[in-house]
Coordinates of C-alpha atoms in Angstrom, one line a residue:
M1 CA -30.1 -28.1 -12.1
Q2 CA -27.0 -29.6 -13.2
S3 CA -24.5 -32.6 -11.5
Y4 CA -22.1 -32.0 -9.7
P5 CA -19.7 -33.9 -8.4
P6 CA -19.0 -33.7 -4.6
I7 CA -15.7 -31.7 -4.9
F8 CA -18.1 -29.0 -6.9
A9 CA -20.9 -29.2 -5.0
S10 CA -20.8 -27.3 -1.8
F11 CA -19.0 -24.7 -3.4
H12 CA -21.8 -24.5 -5.5
Q13 CA -24.0 -24.2 -3.4
T14 CA -22.0 -22.0 -1.7
L15 CA -21.6 -19.4 -5.0
S16 CA -25.3 -19.2 -5.5
Q17 CA -26.1 -18.5 -2.3
L18 CA -24.2 -15.4 -2.2
L19 CA -24.9 -14.6 -5.4
K20 CA -28.8 -14.7 -5.1
L21 CA -29.1 -10.7 -2.7
P22 CA -27.1 -9.0 -5.5
Y23 CA -28.5 -11.1 -8.1
G24 CA -31.7 -13.0 -7.3
D25 CA -33.0 -15.7 -9.8
K26 CA -29.6 -15.3 -11.9
S27 CA -27.1 -16.7 -9.2
E28 CA -27.8 -20.2 -9.7
D29 CA -26.6 -20.0 -14.0
L30 CA -24.0 -17.0 -12.2
A31 CA -22.6 -20.3 -10.2
S32 CA -22.9 -22.4 -12.7
I33 CA -20.7 -20.8 -14.7
I34 CA -17.8 -19.6 -11.5
V35 CA -18.2 -23.8 -11.2
L36 CA -16.5 -24.0 -14.6
R37 CA -14.4 -21.1 -14.3
V38 CA -12.7 -22.6 -11.0
E39 CA -12.5 -26.5 -12.4
H40 CA -10.7 -24.7 -16.0
F41 CA -8.3 -23.2 -13.8
L42 CA -7.5 -26.2 -10.9
L43 CA -7.1 -28.5 -14.6
N44 CA -5.1 -26.2 -15.8
N45 CA -2.3 -24.9 -13.6
A46 CA -0.6 -26.2 -11.5
H47 CA -1.1 -27.0 -7.5
Q48 CA 0.1 -24.1 -4.6
H49 CA -0.6 -23.7 -1.5
F50 CA 1.2 -21.2 0.7
P51 CA 1.7 -21.0 4.3
T52 CA -0.3 -19.1 7.1
W53 CA 1.0 -15.2 8.5
S54 CA 3.8 -15.8 11.3
E55 CA 6.4 -13.3 12.8
Q56 CA 8.7 -13.5 9.5
D57 CA 5.8 -12.0 7.9
I58 CA 7.3 -8.5 6.6
Y59 CA 5.1 -6.4 3.4
L60 CA 7.1 -4.5 1.2
I61 CA 4.9 -1.5 -0.9
T62 CA 6.7 -0.5 -3.9
Y63 CA 5.6 1.1 -7.5
G64 CA 6.7 -0.6 -10.3
D65 CA 9.2 1.7 -11.4
S66 CA 10.8 3.2 -8.3
I67 CA 13.6 2.2 -8.3
I68 CA 14.9 2.3 -12.6
D69 CA 18.4 1.8 -14.2
G70 CA 19.0 3.4 -17.5
E71 CA 16.9 0.7 -20.3
K72 CA 16.7 -1.5 -18.0
K73 CA 13.3 -2.7 -18.3
P74 CA 12.5 -2.1 -14.4
L75 CA 10.2 -4.7 -12.7
N76 CA 14.0 -6.5 -13.4
T77 CA 15.6 -4.2 -11.8
L78 CA 13.1 -4.9 -9.0
N79 CA 13.7 -8.3 -8.2
S80 CA 17.8 -6.8 -8.4
F81 CA 17.5 -5.0 -5.7
L82 CA 15.5 -7.4 -3.5
K83 CA 18.0 -9.8 -3.9
K84 CA 21.3 -8.0 -3.5
Q85 CA 20.0 -5.5 -1.2
L86 CA 17.0 -7.2 1.1
K87 CA 17.6 -10.5 0.5
Q88 CA 14.8 -12.4 2.9
L89 CA 13.7 -9.5 4.9
I90 CA 10.6 -9.7 3.5
S91 CA 8.0 -11.9 2.5
T92 CA 5.7 -10.4 -0.1
V93 CA 6.3 -7.0 -2.6
H94 CA 3.0 -5.7 -3.3
I95 CA 3.2 -4.5 -6.2
L96 CA 1.5 -0.8 -6.9
P97 CA -0.4 -1.5 -10.4
Y98 CA 1.7 -2.8 -12.6
F99 CA -0.8 -2.5 -16.1
P100 CA -1.2 0.2 -18.7
F101 CA -2.6 3.1 -17.5
S102 CA -3.9 6.5 -18.6
S103 CA -4.0 8.2 -15.2
D104 CA -3.1 8.0 -11.0
D105 CA -0.1 6.9 -10.8
G106 CA -1.8 3.0 -12.3
F107 CA -4.6 3.1 -10.4
S108 CA -6.5 4.2 -13.8
V109 CA -6.4 0.9 -15.9
I110 CA -6.5 0.6 -19.7
D111 CA -5.8 -3.7 -19.8
Y112 CA -6.4 -5.6 -16.5
L113 CA -4.4 -8.3 -18.6
Q114 CA -1.8 -6.7 -19.4
V115 CA 2.0 -5.8 -18.2
N116 CA 3.0 -2.1 -18.8
P117 CA 5.9 -2.7 -21.7
A118 CA 6.6 0.1 -19.8
L119 CA 7.9 -1.7 -16.8
G120 CA 8.2 -5.2 -18.2
R121 CA 6.2 -8.4 -18.7
W122 CA 4.3 -11.3 -16.9
K123 CA 7.5 -13.3 -16.1
D124 CA 8.7 -10.5 -14.7
I125 CA 6.4 -11.0 -12.4
S126 CA 6.4 -14.4 -12.4
A127 CA 9.8 -14.0 -12.0
I128 CA 9.7 -12.6 -8.6
A129 CA 6.5 -14.6 -7.0
K130 CA 9.6 -17.4 -7.0
D131 CA 11.1 -16.2 -4.1
Y132 CA 8.2 -13.9 -2.4
R133 CA 4.3 -13.2 -2.2
V134 CA 3.3 -10.8 -4.4
M135 CA 0.4 -8.8 -3.8
T136 CA -1.8 -7.5 -7.0
D137 CA -3.9 -5.4 -6.9
L138 CA -7.8 -5.8 -8.6
V139 CA -8.8 -1.8 -9.1
I140 CA -12.5 -2.7 -9.3
N141 CA -14.0 -0.5 -9.0
H142 CA -13.0 1.3 -12.2
V143 CA -11.6 1.0 -15.1
S144 CA -10.0 4.2 -17.4
R145 CA -11.6 6.1 -19.8
E146 CA -9.4 4.6 -22.0
S147 CA -10.6 1.0 -21.7
L148 CA -12.1 -1.5 -24.7
W149 CA -14.9 -1.8 -23.0
F150 CA -15.4 1.9 -22.5
A151 CA -14.5 2.2 -26.0
D152 CA -17.1 0.0 -25.9
F153 CA -19.5 1.9 -24.5
V154 CA -19.1 5.1 -26.5
S155 CA -19.8 2.3 -29.0
G156 CA -22.2 1.1 -28.5
T157 CA -21.2 -2.3 -29.2
Q158 CA -20.7 -4.9 -26.8
P159 CA -19.8 -6.7 -24.7
G160 CA -19.0 -2.8 -23.0
R161 CA -22.0 -1.7 -23.8
D162 CA -24.1 -2.1 -20.7
Y163 CA -21.0 -2.1 -17.9
F164 CA -20.9 1.1 -16.9
I165 CA -23.5 3.3 -15.1
E166 CA -25.8 5.5 -16.2
Q167 CA -27.4 8.6 -14.6
T168 CA -29.5 12.3 -15.2
P169 CA -27.9 15.2 -14.8
E170 CA -31.4 15.9 -12.7
T171 CA -30.9 12.4 -10.2
D172 CA -30.6 13.6 -6.9
L173 CA -26.8 12.0 -5.2
T174 CA -26.6 14.7 -2.8
M175 CA -26.3 10.6 -0.1
V176 CA -23.4 9.8 -1.8
T177 CA -20.3 9.6 -0.2
R178 CA -17.6 10.9 -1.6
P179 CA -14.1 10.9 -1.9
R180 CA -13.2 13.4 -4.4
N181 CA -14.5 17.0 -5.0
S182 CA -14.6 16.3 -9.4
P183 CA -18.1 15.8 -10.6
L184 CA -20.2 12.2 -9.4
L185 CA -21.2 12.0 -13.4
I186 CA -19.8 12.7 -16.4
P187 CA -20.7 13.6 -19.7
T188 CA -19.5 11.1 -22.0
Q189 CA -20.3 12.1 -26.0
T190 CA -21.8 8.3 -28.2
R191 CA -23.1 7.4 -30.4
R192 CA -26.2 7.1 -28.5
G193 CA -26.1 11.4 -28.1
T194 CA -24.5 11.9 -24.8
R195 CA -24.9 9.9 -22.2
H196 CA -23.9 10.7 -17.7
V197 CA -21.6 8.4 -16.9
W198 CA -20.8 7.5 -12.8
A199 CA -17.5 8.1 -11.1
T200 CA -15.8 8.1 -8.1
F201 CA -12.9 9.7 -7.9
S202 CA -12.7 11.1 -11.5
E203 CA -13.2 12.0 -14.8
D204 CA -11.3 10.0 -16.7
Q205 CA -11.6 6.7 -14.1
I206 CA -14.9 5.0 -14.7
D207 CA -17.2 3.0 -12.0
L208 CA -18.2 -0.4 -13.4
N209 CA -22.0 -1.3 -13.3
F210 CA -21.7 -4.9 -10.7
R211 CA -25.6 -4.8 -10.9
N212 CA -24.4 -6.2 -14.6
P213 CA -23.8 -9.8 -13.5
D214 CA -21.2 -9.6 -16.4
V215 CA -18.8 -7.4 -14.9
L216 CA -18.9 -10.3 -11.8
I217 CA -18.2 -13.1 -14.6
K218 CA -14.9 -11.1 -16.0
I219 CA -13.5 -10.0 -12.9
V220 CA -13.8 -14.0 -11.6
D221 CA -11.6 -14.5 -14.4
V222 CA -9.2 -11.5 -14.1
V223 CA -8.9 -12.5 -9.8
L224 CA -8.1 -16.0 -11.6
F225 CA -5.2 -14.9 -14.1
Y226 CA -3.7 -13.3 -11.3
L227 CA -3.8 -16.1 -9.3
A228 CA -2.2 -18.3 -12.6
Q229 CA 0.6 -15.4 -12.7
G230 CA 2.3 -16.0 -8.6
T231 CA -0.2 -13.6 -6.7
S232 CA -0.2 -14.8 -3.9
V233 CA -2.3 -11.3 -2.6
I234 CA -5.1 -9.6 -3.9
R235 CA -5.8 -6.5 -2.9
L236 CA -9.2 -5.1 -3.8
D237 CA -8.7 -1.5 -5.0
A238 CA -11.3 1.3 -3.1
I239 CA -13.7 -1.9 -2.6
A240 CA -16.0 0.5 -0.7
F241 CA -17.8 2.2 -3.2
L242 CA -18.5 -0.6 -6.1
W243 CA -22.0 -1.1 -5.3
K244 CA -24.1 2.1 -6.4
E245 CA -27.9 1.7 -5.2
L246 CA -30.2 5.1 -5.4
N247 CA -30.7 7.3 -1.7
T248 CA -28.2 5.8 -0.4
T249 CA -24.9 6.7 0.6
C250 CA -23.2 3.8 -1.9
V251 CA -20.5 2.8 -0.1
H252 CA -20.4 0.0 2.5
L253 CA -23.5 -1.3 1.2
P254 CA -24.9 -5.6 1.7
E255 CA -24.2 -6.1 -1.8
T256 CA -20.7 -4.5 -1.8
H257 CA -20.0 -7.3 0.8
T258 CA -21.3 -9.7 -0.9
I259 CA -19.4 -9.7 -4.3
V260 CA -16.1 -10.2 -0.5
K261 CA -16.8 -12.7 0.5
L262 CA -17.4 -14.5 -3.1
M263 CA -14.2 -12.9 -3.7
R264 CA -12.2 -15.3 -0.6
V265 CA -14.3 -18.1 -1.7
I266 CA -13.0 -18.2 -4.7
I267 CA -9.7 -17.6 -3.6
E268 CA -9.4 -19.7 -1.0
K269 CA -10.4 -22.8 -3.7
V270 CA -7.9 -22.4 -6.2
R271 CA -4.5 -21.1 -3.9
P272 CA -5.4 -22.2 -0.3
G273 CA -3.6 -19.7 1.7
A274 CA -3.4 -16.9 -0.6
L275 CA -5.4 -13.6 1.2
L276 CA -7.6 -11.7 0.5
L277 CA -7.0 -7.7 1.9
T278 CA -9.2 -4.8 1.3
E279 CA -8.8 -1.5 0.8
T280 CA -10.9 0.8 3.0
N281 CA -9.5 4.0 4.0
V282 CA -12.4 5.2 6.5
P283 CA -13.2 4.5 10.3
D284 CA -12.1 1.5 12.5
K285 CA -16.2 0.5 12.7
E286 CA -16.6 1.3 9.3
N287 CA -13.1 -1.0 8.1
F288 CA -13.4 -3.0 10.8
S289 CA -16.8 -5.0 9.2
Y290 CA -14.3 -5.9 6.3
F291 CA -13.9 -8.6 8.1
S292 CA -17.1 -9.9 9.1
H293 CA -17.4 -13.6 10.5
G294 CA -14.2 -14.4 9.6
N295 CA -15.8 -15.0 5.8
E296 CA -14.7 -12.2 3.8
A297 CA -11.5 -9.9 4.1
H298 CA -7.9 -12.1 5.5
M299 CA -6.5 -8.4 6.5
V300 CA -8.1 -4.6 6.6
Y301 CA -5.9 -2.6 6.2
Q302 CA -4.8 -0.5 9.9
F303 CA -5.3 2.9 8.4
A304 CA -5.5 5.1 11.8
L305 CA -2.4 3.8 12.6
P306 CA -0.7 5.5 10.8
P307 CA -1.7 9.0 11.2
L308 CA -2.6 8.3 15.1
I309 CA 1.7 7.7 15.6
L310 CA 2.0 11.2 13.2
H311 CA -0.5 12.6 15.6
A312 CA 1.3 11.4 18.7
L313 CA 4.9 11.8 17.7
N314 CA 4.2 15.4 16.3
R315 CA 2.5 16.5 19.7
G316 CA 4.3 14.3 22.0
T317 CA 0.9 12.4 23.9
E318 CA 0.2 8.4 24.0
K319 CA -3.2 9.8 25.5
H320 CA -5.5 9.5 21.7
L321 CA -2.7 7.1 20.2
A322 CA -3.1 4.6 24.0
H323 CA -6.6 5.0 23.9
W324 CA -7.3 3.7 20.1
A325 CA -5.1 1.0 21.0
R326 CA -6.3 -0.6 23.6
A327 CA -10.2 -0.5 22.2
L328 CA -8.6 -1.9 19.4
P329 CA -11.8 -5.4 18.9
E330 CA -10.5 -9.4 18.7
Y331 CA -10.5 -10.5 15.0
P332 CA -12.0 -13.1 13.9
K333 CA -9.8 -16.3 13.9
G334 CA -8.2 -16.1 10.2
C335 CA -8.0 -12.5 10.0
T336 CA -5.4 -10.4 10.7
V337 CA -4.1 -6.6 10.5
L338 CA -1.8 -5.1 7.9
N339 CA -0.4 -2.2 9.8
F340 CA 1.6 0.9 8.1
T341 CA 2.3 4.1 8.7
A342 CA 3.5 5.5 4.8
S343 CA 1.8 4.0 1.1
H344 CA 1.5 5.9 -2.3
D345 CA -0.8 7.3 -1.2
G346 CA -0.8 9.9 1.0
I347 CA -2.2 9.6 5.1
G348 CA -5.3 9.9 5.2
L349 CA -7.4 11.9 8.0
R350 CA -11.1 9.9 8.1
P351 CA -9.6 7.2 10.1
L352 CA -9.2 10.0 13.5
E353 CA -12.6 11.0 13.0
G354 CA -14.2 10.4 16.8
L355 CA -10.5 9.6 17.9
V356 CA -8.7 13.0 18.1
P357 CA -10.4 16.9 18.4
D358 CA -10.4 18.7 15.4
N359 CA -8.9 21.7 17.3
E360 CA -5.4 18.6 17.5
V361 CA -6.2 17.8 13.7
S362 CA -5.8 21.3 12.4
E363 CA -2.1 21.6 14.6
L364 CA -0.7 18.3 12.8
V365 CA -2.0 19.4 9.2
D366 CA -0.7 23.0 10.3
S367 CA 2.6 21.3 10.7
M368 CA 2.7 19.1 7.5
H369 CA 2.3 22.5 5.7
R370 CA 5.8 24.0 7.4
F371 CA 7.5 20.7 6.7
G372 CA 6.4 20.5 2.6
G373 CA 3.8 18.9 3.1
F374 CA 0.0 19.1 1.0
V375 CA -3.3 18.4 2.4
S376 CA -6.4 17.7 0.0
V377 CA -10.1 18.4 1.8
R378 CA -13.0 16.7 0.8
T379 CA -16.9 18.3 0.8
L380 CA -19.5 17.1 4.1
E381 CA -22.7 16.2 2.2
D382 CA -24.1 20.5 3.5
Q383 CA -21.0 21.4 1.7
S384 CA -18.6 22.5 3.4
E385 CA -14.9 20.8 3.2
K386 CA -13.3 18.7 6.1
P387 CA -9.2 18.0 5.1
Y388 CA -9.5 14.2 3.7
E389 CA -5.8 13.3 3.6
I390 CA -1.9 15.2 4.2
N391 CA 0.4 14.6 1.0
I392 CA 3.9 14.1 2.1
A393 CA 7.0 11.6 3.4
L394 CA 6.9 10.8 5.7
F395 CA 10.2 11.1 6.4
D396 CA 10.4 15.3 6.3
A397 CA 6.7 14.5 7.9
M398 CA 9.3 13.7 10.7
K399 CA 11.3 16.9 10.1
G400 CA 9.6 18.0 14.1
T401 CA 6.8 18.9 16.1
R402 CA 4.4 21.1 16.4
R403 CA 6.5 23.6 17.6
G404 CA 9.0 23.7 14.3
E405 CA 12.2 21.4 13.9
D406 CA 14.9 20.2 15.1
H407 CA 17.2 17.9 14.8
W408 CA 15.3 14.8 15.9
Q409 CA 14.2 13.6 12.9
A410 CA 16.2 10.1 12.0
Q411 CA 15.2 9.6 15.9
R412 CA 12.0 10.6 15.5
F413 CA 11.1 8.2 12.6
L414 CA 13.3 5.4 13.6
C415 CA 10.4 5.0 16.6
S416 CA 7.5 5.8 14.7
Q417 CA 8.5 1.9 12.1
I418 CA 9.0 0.5 15.2
I419 CA 6.5 0.6 17.2
M420 CA 4.3 -0.6 14.2
L421 CA 6.9 -3.6 13.7
G422 CA 6.4 -4.4 16.8
M423 CA 2.2 -4.2 16.9
K424 CA -0.2 -7.2 16.3
G425 CA -0.7 -7.5 13.0
I426 CA 2.0 -7.7 9.5
P427 CA 4.3 -5.2 8.6
A428 CA 3.5 -3.3 6.1
M429 CA 6.1 -1.2 4.6
Y430 CA 6.5 1.2 1.8
I431 CA 9.9 1.2 -0.5
H432 CA 10.5 4.9 0.6
S433 CA 9.8 4.4 4.7
L434 CA 12.8 2.3 4.2
L435 CA 14.7 4.1 1.8
A436 CA 14.3 7.7 4.2
T437 CA 13.5 9.7 0.8
P438 CA 12.6 13.2 1.7
N439 CA 9.5 14.9 -0.4
D440 CA 9.3 15.2 -3.9
L441 CA 8.6 18.5 -4.7
S442 CA 10.4 18.4 -8.2
G443 CA 7.7 15.4 -9.2
V444 CA 4.6 17.0 -7.7
E445 CA 6.0 19.5 -10.2
S446 CA 6.1 18.2 -13.3
S447 CA 2.5 15.7 -12.6
G448 CA 0.5 18.7 -11.0
R449 CA -0.6 16.1 -8.5
T450 CA 0.1 16.3 -4.3
R451 CA 0.3 13.4 -4.1
S452 CA 3.7 12.5 -6.3
I453 CA 5.4 14.1 -3.4
N454 CA 6.5 10.6 -1.9
R455 CA 6.5 8.5 -5.3
R456 CA 10.4 9.2 -6.2
R457 CA 11.7 7.1 -8.8
W458 CA 15.5 6.5 -7.6
D459 CA 17.8 6.2 -10.5
L460 CA 19.6 3.4 -9.3
K461 CA 23.1 4.5 -9.4
D462 CA 22.2 7.7 -7.3
L463 CA 20.1 5.7 -4.8
M464 CA 23.1 2.9 -4.1
T465 CA 25.4 6.2 -4.1
E466 CA 23.6 7.2 -1.0
L467 CA 23.6 3.7 -0.2
N468 CA 27.6 2.9 0.4
N469 CA 27.7 5.9 1.8
P470 CA 28.0 4.8 5.5
V471 CA 27.4 8.8 6.3
S472 CA 24.4 9.4 4.4
T473 CA 20.7 9.5 6.2
Q474 CA 18.9 7.1 3.7
S475 CA 22.7 4.5 4.1
M476 CA 22.0 5.1 8.3
I477 CA 18.0 4.4 7.8
F478 CA 18.2 1.9 5.3
K479 CA 20.7 -0.4 7.6
T480 CA 18.7 0.6 10.8
L481 CA 16.0 -0.5 9.7
K482 CA 17.5 -4.1 8.0
E483 CA 19.0 -5.0 11.0
I484 CA 15.5 -4.2 13.4
I485 CA 13.6 -5.8 10.9
E486 CA 15.8 -9.1 10.9
I487 CA 15.5 -8.3 14.8
R488 CA 11.9 -9.2 15.1
R489 CA 11.7 -12.0 12.6
K490 CA 12.9 -13.8 14.9
E491 CA 10.4 -13.5 18.3
S492 CA 7.3 -15.2 18.0
C493 CA 6.2 -12.8 20.0
F494 CA 5.3 -11.0 17.4
H495 CA 2.9 -13.1 15.3
P496 CA 0.4 -11.5 14.2
D497 CA -1.9 -13.2 15.8
N498 CA -0.4 -13.1 19.5
P499 CA -2.4 -10.7 22.3
Q500 CA -1.3 -7.3 22.5
A501 CA -2.0 -5.8 25.5
I502 CA -1.3 -1.7 26.4
I503 CA 0.7 -0.7 29.2
D504 CA 1.0 2.3 31.0
I505 CA 4.1 3.9 32.5
A506 CA 3.9 6.9 32.4
P507 CA 2.6 10.3 29.6
G508 CA 4.7 10.5 26.5
I509 CA 5.2 7.1 26.7
F510 CA 3.4 4.0 24.4
A511 CA 4.0 0.8 25.6
F512 CA 2.4 -2.2 25.1
S513 CA 2.7 -6.1 25.8
R514 CA 3.1 -8.8 23.3
T515 CA 2.1 -12.7 24.6
E516 CA 2.9 -16.4 23.0
P517 CA -0.2 -17.7 24.7
K518 CA 0.9 -21.3 24.2
T519 CA 4.6 -20.8 26.4
G520 CA 4.2 -17.3 28.2
K521 CA 6.6 -15.9 26.5
H522 CA 6.0 -12.3 26.5
L523 CA 7.4 -8.6 25.3
I524 CA 7.5 -5.6 26.3
A525 CA 7.6 -2.6 23.2
I526 CA 8.2 1.0 24.8
H527 CA 8.2 3.7 22.9
N528 CA 9.2 7.8 23.9
L529 CA 7.5 9.5 21.9
T530 CA 8.9 13.1 22.6
H531 CA 13.3 15.4 22.9
T532 CA 13.2 14.5 26.0
H533 CA 14.9 12.5 29.1
M534 CA 12.8 9.6 30.9
K535 CA 14.1 9.8 34.1
H536 CA 12.9 6.3 37.0
C537 CA 11.0 5.4 34.7
L538 CA 12.2 1.7 34.1
K539 CA 13.0 0.7 37.2
K540 CA 10.6 -2.9 37.1
Y541 CA 12.5 -3.5 33.7
R542 CA 16.1 -3.3 34.7
N543 CA 18.4 -5.7 33.6
W544 CA 15.6 -7.8 31.0
F545 CA 17.2 -8.8 27.7
E546 CA 16.5 -5.5 25.7
L547 CA 16.3 -7.5 21.8
L548 CA 17.2 -3.3 19.3
G549 CA 20.5 -3.6 21.5
K550 CA 21.1 -7.2 21.8
K551 CA 22.2 -6.7 25.7
P552 CA 20.9 -6.2 29.6
F553 CA 19.0 -3.3 30.0
V554 CA 20.6 -1.7 32.9
S555 CA 19.7 2.1 33.3
D556 CA 16.6 2.7 34.0
H557 CA 15.4 6.2 31.6
L558 CA 14.7 7.0 27.8
K559 CA 17.3 8.9 25.5
P560 CA 14.4 11.0 23.8
Y561 CA 12.3 8.7 20.6
E562 CA 14.2 5.9 22.0
A563 CA 11.9 2.4 21.2
L564 CA 12.9 -0.8 23.3
W565 CA 11.4 -4.5 23.0
L566 CA 11.9 -6.1 25.9
I567 CA 12.2 -10.2 27.4
P568 CA 12.7 -11.3 30.2
P569 CA 15.7 -12.1 31.6
P570 CA 16.7 -16.0 31.2
K571 CA 16.7 -17.8 34.5
S572 CA 20.7 -18.1 34.7
Y573 CA 21.2 -14.1 33.8
T574 CA 22.9 -11.7 37.1
P575 CA 22.0 -9.3 37.2
Q576 CA 24.3 -6.4 36.3
S577 CA 23.9 -2.0 37.5
D578 CA 24.8 0.5 36.4

């Protein structure tokens, strides 16, 4: 057995132990290969140590070309917009897949190691990384059928010939969990004849075969390359589907969890403080399983939050949102959640399973249809269909309630964002929420994809016209959200690790506390989920200081969709009356 200096000996041992489950007697050799990769990385890249999270962490989710400016490269335009409009209000930029791609707005990667030339170059990514943490998607489950790896498969040459999963059409795959209605096996003409390859998401997105250890090493190389380019958060896209095993659901398998653990060990070795985020849009128990015992993902998405907030505001009730939030588990040390209300994808409905009655989900879906949205479905094992995802711009999802449209859209939308910004975890804002972008129906028409409704590409001049117009909706929402974010970043109670407790005040009010354990300092976050005035319900909080209004709270009621962040008054404060 090869001997290693102490700095790598225990690392090699950890790797080989992890690799035994998926790769058996190949684990020692694989561990040695990875150690050499890591040693080379540390010798050729400057040491970086990223700070742990704090109340100042705000993530921004955006495509590289969500804002365009004529002939300028979009990544350069994005960087300029961040510096001029957001400055230090955000800590991390999640730039959605910025690689050459063939479909799915970037999630069908042709080449992991190149920046899409239509967006810019690696130097543009590095430039953004000088001022912000950069989150990069590792589209780990599949590649584009236009990739060189798949070209190798078609021609029967190495290395890609054995990078993909082949099955015969007669194979029983009825147990496999499906996120799409497209065929699971795609017939492909190769030099060896017609082969049927596994494609979980679409005929253009061909799943990689991680049973082949060469695929694992290739992906490790990709991770190290991203870290070398300035990435400090790796997002594992569609990770739940990684490992395939016949006669199973092929989702959340032990080998998949093991590979996530492996990625964490490698990342922590080469970039202390860098983070691993898993993308698993599934019910909570399955989602939180990617924390394991604090040795797997550093973060998971809080996938139940977007549909629960939308349901609460659409129905005017805190019941299911509060019940869910009250039952949230304690996260392992060194782990937290990424809170969000919208993203490039739609609002997933699977996390509502077991939380919200089916009839109320159906009513929510009907409302979204009335507000201009779309709903995709998934096929169950019995071949029945069930709503899977709502596709709509969040701002337009707030046009009204289940009773129809009303004039409270802006207030209702801001309430949704304030809830998200206050809850335990790290908040992530989608750029089209920050900008109150409405439904992009022309984008749906031109692309033929319903998800395009929430993926508008703003022309910078048009956007700035809106943002510089003090009476425009975009200007009002953008300005208000920036002010709220600035307040949040200065409040230590909002540290991601600080406890949260649900408070019962009255029907239609969602409230919780955030407490700083070391000092005992606490904050009460209160949100009116209805279009009615809530009177005489907050007497106990009179004369507390209200952070969002920057003044003492001298009332005892809540306006429609009003949100408050209350802290006890300083001892020197003299109580006031109405």
